mmCIF file of C-alpha atoms in Angstrom:
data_model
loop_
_atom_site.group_PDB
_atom_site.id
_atom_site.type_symbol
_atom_site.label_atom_id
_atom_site.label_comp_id
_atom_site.label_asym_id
_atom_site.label_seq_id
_atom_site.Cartn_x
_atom_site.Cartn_y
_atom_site.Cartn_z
ATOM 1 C CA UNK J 1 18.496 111.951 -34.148
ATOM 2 C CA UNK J 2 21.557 112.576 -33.133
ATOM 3 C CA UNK J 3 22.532 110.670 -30.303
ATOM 4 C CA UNK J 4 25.702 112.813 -29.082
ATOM 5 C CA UNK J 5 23.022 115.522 -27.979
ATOM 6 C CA UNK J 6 23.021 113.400 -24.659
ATOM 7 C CA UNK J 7 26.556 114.183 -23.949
ATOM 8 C CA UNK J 8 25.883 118.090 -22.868
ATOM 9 C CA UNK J 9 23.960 117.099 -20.350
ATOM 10 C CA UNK J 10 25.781 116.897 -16.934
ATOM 11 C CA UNK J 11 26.727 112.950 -15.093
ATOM 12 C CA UNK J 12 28.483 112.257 -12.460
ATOM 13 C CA UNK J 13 30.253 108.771 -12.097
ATOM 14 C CA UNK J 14 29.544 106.743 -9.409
ATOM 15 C CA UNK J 15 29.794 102.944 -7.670
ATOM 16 C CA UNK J 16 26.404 102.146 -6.609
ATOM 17 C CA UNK J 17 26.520 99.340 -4.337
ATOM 18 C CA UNK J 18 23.927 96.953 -2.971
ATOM 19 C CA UNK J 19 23.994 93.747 -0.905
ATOM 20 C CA UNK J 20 23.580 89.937 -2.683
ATOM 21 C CA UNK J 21 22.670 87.938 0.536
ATOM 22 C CA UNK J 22 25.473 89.654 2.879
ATOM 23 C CA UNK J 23 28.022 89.899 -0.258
ATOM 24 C CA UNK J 24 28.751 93.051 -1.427
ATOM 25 C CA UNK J 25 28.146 93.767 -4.946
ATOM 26 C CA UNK J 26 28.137 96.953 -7.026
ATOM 27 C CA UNK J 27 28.549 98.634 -10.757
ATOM 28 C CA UNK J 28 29.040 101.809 -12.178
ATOM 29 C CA UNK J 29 26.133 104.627 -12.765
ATOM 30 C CA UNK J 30 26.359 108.078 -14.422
ATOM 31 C CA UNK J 31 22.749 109.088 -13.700
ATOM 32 C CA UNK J 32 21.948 109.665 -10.103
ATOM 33 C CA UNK J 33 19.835 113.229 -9.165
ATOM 34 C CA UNK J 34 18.697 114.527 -5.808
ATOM 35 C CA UNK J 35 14.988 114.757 -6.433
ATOM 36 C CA UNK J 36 14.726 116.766 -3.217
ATOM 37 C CA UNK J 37 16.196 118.266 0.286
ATOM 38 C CA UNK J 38 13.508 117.852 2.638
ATOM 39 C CA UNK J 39 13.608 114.762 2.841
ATOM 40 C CA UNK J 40 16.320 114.184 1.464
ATOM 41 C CA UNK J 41 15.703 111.865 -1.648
ATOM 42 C CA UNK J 42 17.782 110.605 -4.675
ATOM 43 C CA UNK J 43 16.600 109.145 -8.219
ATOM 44 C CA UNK J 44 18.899 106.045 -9.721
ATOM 45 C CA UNK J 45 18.808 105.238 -13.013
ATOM 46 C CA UNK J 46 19.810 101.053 -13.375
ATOM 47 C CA UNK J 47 19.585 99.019 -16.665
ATOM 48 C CA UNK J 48 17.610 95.753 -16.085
ATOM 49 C CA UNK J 49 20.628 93.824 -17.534
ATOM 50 C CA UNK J 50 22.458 95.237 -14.004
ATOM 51 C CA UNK J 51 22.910 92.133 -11.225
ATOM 52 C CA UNK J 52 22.758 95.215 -8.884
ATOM 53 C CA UNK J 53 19.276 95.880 -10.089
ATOM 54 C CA UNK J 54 18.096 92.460 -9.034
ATOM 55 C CA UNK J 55 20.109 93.135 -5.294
ATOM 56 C CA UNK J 56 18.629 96.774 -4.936
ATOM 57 C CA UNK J 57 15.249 95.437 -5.674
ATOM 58 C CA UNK J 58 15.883 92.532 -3.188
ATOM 59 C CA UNK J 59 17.317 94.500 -0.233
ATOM 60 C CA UNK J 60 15.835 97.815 -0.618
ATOM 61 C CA UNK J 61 19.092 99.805 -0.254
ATOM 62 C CA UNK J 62 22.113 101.272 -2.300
ATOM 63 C CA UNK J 63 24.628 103.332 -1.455
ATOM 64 C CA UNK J 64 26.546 105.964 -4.311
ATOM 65 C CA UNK J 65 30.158 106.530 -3.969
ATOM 66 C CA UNK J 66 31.101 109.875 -5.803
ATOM 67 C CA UNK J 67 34.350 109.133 -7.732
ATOM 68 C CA UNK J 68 36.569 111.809 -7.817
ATOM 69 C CA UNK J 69 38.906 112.829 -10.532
ATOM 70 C CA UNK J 70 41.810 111.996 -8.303
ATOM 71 C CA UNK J 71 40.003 108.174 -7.606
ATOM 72 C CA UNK J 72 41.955 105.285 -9.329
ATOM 73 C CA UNK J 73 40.245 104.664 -12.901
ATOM 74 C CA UNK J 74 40.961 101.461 -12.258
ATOM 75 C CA UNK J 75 37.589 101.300 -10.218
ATOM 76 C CA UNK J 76 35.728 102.181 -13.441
ATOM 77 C CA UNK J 77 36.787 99.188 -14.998
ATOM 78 C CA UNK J 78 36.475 96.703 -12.443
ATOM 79 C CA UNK J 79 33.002 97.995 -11.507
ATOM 80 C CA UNK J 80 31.529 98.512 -15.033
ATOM 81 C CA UNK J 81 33.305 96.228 -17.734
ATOM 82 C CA UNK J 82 32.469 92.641 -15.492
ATOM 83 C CA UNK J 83 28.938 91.718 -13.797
ATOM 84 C CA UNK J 84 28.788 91.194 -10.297
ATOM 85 C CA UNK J 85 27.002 87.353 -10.658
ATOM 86 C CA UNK J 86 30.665 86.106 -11.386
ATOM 87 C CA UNK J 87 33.351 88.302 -9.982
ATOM 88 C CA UNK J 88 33.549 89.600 -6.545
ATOM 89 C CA UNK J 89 34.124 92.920 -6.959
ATOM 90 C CA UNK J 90 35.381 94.174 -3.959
ATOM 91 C CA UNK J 91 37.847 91.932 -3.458
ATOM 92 C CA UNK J 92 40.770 93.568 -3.341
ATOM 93 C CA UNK J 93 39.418 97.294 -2.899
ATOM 94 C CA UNK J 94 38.909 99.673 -0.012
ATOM 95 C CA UNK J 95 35.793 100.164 1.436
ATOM 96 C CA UNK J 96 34.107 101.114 4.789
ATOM 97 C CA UNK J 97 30.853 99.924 5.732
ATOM 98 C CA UNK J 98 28.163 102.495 6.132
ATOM 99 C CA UNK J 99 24.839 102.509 7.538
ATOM 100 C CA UNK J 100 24.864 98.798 6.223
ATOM 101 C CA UNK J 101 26.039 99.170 2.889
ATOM 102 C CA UNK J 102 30.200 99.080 1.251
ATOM 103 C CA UNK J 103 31.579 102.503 0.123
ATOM 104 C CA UNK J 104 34.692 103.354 -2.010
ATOM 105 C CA UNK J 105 37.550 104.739 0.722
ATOM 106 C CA UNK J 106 39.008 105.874 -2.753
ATOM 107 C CA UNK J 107 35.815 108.588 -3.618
ATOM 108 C CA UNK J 108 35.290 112.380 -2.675
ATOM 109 C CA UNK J 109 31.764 111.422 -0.709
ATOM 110 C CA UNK J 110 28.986 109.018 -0.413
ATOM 111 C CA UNK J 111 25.159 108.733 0.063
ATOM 112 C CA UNK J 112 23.197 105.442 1.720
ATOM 113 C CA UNK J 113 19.808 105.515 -0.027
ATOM 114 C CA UNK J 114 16.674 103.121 1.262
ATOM 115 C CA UNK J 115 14.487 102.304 -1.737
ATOM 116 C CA UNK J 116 10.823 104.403 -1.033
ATOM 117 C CA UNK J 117 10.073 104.239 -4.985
ATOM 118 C CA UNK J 118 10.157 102.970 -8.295
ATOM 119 C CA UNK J 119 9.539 103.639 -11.657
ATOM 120 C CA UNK J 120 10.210 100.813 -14.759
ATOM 121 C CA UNK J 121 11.035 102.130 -18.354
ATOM 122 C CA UNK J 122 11.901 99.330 -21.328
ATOM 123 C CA UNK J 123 15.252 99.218 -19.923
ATOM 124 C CA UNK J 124 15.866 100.808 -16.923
ATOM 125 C CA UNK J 125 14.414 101.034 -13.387
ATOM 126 C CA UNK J 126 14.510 104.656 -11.760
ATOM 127 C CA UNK J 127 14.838 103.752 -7.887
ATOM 128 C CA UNK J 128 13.571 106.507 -5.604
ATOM 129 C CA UNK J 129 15.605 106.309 -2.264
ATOM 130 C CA UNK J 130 15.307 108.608 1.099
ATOM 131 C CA UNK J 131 18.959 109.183 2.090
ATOM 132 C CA UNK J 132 19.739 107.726 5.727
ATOM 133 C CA UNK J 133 23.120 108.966 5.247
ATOM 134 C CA UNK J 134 26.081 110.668 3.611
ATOM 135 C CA UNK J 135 29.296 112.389 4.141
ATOM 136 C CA UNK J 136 31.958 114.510 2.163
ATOM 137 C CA UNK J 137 35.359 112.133 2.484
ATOM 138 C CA UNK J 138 37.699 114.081 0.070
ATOM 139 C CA UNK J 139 37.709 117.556 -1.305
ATOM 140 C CA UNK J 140 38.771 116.389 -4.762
ATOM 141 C CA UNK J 141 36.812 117.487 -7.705
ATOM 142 C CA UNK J 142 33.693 114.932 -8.764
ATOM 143 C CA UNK J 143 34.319 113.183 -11.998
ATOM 144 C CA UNK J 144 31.910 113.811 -14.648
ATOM 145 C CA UNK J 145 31.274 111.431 -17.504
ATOM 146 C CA UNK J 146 32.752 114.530 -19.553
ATOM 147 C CA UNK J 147 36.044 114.158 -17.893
ATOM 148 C CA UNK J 148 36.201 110.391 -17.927
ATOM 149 C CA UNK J 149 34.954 110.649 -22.165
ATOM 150 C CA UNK J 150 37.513 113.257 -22.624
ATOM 151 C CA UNK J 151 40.587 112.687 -20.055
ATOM 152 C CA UNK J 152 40.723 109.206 -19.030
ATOM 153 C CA UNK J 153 38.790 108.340 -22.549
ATOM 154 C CA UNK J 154 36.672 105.313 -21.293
ATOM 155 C CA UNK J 155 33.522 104.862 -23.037
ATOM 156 C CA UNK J 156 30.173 103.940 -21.325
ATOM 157 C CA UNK J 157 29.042 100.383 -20.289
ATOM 158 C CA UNK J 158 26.702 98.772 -22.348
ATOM 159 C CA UNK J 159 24.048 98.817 -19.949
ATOM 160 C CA UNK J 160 24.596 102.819 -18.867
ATOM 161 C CA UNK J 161 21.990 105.038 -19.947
ATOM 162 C CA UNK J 162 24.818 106.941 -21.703
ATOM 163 C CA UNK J 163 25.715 104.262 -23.494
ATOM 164 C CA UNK J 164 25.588 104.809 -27.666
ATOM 165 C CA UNK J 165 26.467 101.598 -29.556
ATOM 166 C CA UNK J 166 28.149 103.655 -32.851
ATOM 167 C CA UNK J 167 30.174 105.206 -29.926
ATOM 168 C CA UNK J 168 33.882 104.869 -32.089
ATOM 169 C CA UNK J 169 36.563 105.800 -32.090
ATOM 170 C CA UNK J 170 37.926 108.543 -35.074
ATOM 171 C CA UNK J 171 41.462 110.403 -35.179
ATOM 172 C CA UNK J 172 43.140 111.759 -38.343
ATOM 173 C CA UNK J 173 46.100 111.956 -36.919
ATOM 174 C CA UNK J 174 47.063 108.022 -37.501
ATOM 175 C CA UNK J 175 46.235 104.952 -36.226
ATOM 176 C CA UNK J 176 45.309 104.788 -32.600
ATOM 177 C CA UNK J 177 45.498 101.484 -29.393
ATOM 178 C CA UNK J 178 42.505 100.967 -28.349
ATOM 179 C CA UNK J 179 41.181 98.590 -25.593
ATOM 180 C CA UNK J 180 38.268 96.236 -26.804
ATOM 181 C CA UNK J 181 36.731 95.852 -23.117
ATOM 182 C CA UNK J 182 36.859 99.509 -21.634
ATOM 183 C CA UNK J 183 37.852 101.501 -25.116
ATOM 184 C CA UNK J 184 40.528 103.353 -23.158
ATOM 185 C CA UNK J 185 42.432 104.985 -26.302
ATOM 186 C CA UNK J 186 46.286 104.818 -25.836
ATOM 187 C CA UNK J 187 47.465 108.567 -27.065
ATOM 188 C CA UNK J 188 50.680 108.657 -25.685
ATOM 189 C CA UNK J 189 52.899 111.151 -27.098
ATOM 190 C CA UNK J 190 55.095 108.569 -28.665
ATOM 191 C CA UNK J 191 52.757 106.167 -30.435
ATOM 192 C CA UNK J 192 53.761 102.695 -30.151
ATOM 193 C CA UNK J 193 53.795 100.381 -33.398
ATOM 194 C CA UNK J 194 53.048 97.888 -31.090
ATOM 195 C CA UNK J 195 52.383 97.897 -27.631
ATOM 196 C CA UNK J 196 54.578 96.764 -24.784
ATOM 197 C CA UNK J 197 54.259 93.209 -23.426
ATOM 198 C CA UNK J 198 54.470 94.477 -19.814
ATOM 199 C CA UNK J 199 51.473 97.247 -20.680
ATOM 200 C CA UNK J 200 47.824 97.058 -18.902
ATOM 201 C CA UNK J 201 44.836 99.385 -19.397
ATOM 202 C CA UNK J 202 44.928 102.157 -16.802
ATOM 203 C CA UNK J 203 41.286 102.052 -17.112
ATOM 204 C CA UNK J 204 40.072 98.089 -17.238
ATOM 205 C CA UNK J 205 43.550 96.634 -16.455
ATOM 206 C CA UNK J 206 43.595 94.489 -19.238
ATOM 207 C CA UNK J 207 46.304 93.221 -20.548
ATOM 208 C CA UNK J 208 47.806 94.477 -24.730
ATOM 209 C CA UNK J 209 46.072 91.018 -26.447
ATOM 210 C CA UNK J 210 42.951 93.448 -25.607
ATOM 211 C CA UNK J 211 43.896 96.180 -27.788
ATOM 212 C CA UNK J 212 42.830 96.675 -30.749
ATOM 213 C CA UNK J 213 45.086 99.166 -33.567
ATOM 214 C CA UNK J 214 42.749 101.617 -35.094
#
């Protein structure tokens, strides 16, 4: 089978967030659907692996912030390349509390889901949540995972549904930088035989000891 199939199908990319105890944690999801209007109702998609599985099942909310492709890729990286039981990810980001629940101030809309429903697979829980709330914050264009694969040129998260583990890397036009944590492909039109000291992933923000020439 070939796995690349997947890829036609249409994502979005989002920061779902959840509460841990009060704290506000979160990750990055390409597979969120509305499942209906009236009432309004939402299907999640969340690998097991996810600490914001364990705080959606806990508090019986999330929220979705719809990236935009004008957001900050920076976001993707910070939200899906580290877990949430060891970093605070919000610290340092823009957000606005709504209806409970921390949303990106850097995303074209949002949606505040409470949990009404699940479903477990082998590796992923589909969450069922009646929206409570949502709003249109920017007028940007929503990213799809087509536009981060294929302009920003991030790769999925281990844990995404997306996610295809022979997912590398191939160019015949010469050797390519590639980032080991995000694999954010440096394609700059004046290849570098080695990187700059100074340089950082514009996706992860990872410093050049994390790319890898390919």
């Amino acid at each position: 089978m070939n796995k690349n199939v997947f890829r036609n199908l249409s994502y979005g990319v989002y920061v779902i967030s959840s509460l841990d105890e009060g704290r506000c944690t979160g990750c990055i999801a390409n597979s969120v659907m509305q499942i209906t209007s009236s009432p309004a109702t939402v299907a999640l998609s969340m690998n097991h692996d996810n600490f914001t599985n364990s705080c959606i099942d806990k508090s019986g909310l999330f929220a979705v912030s719809i990236l935009s492709e004008e957001s900050d890729s920076s976001l993707i990286g910070r939200f899906g390349f580290q877990s949430g039981r060891n970093v605070n990810k919000f610290d340092g980001v823009a957000f606005t509390m709504k209806s409970g629940l921390p949303v990106i101030d850097d995303s074209c809309g949002y949606i505040v889901c409470r949990v009404i429903d699940r479903m477990e697979t082998s590796t992923h829980t589909v969450f069922l949540g009646e929206v409570i709330d949502g709003d249109i914050l920017d007028s940007a264009p929503a990213m799809t995972y087509a536009y981060y694969h294929n302009v920003i040129k991030g790769k999925s998260p281990k844990n995404a549904p997306t996610y295809i583990p022979e997912d590398t890397i191939s160019d015949d036009s010469g050797s390519k930088w590639v980032c080991s944590i995000c694999g954010y492909v440096y394609d700059g039109e004046t290849p570098f035989e080695e990187l700059p000291d100074d340089y950082t992933c514009p996706v992860c923000r990872q410093s050049k000891d994390k790319f890898i020439k390919k």
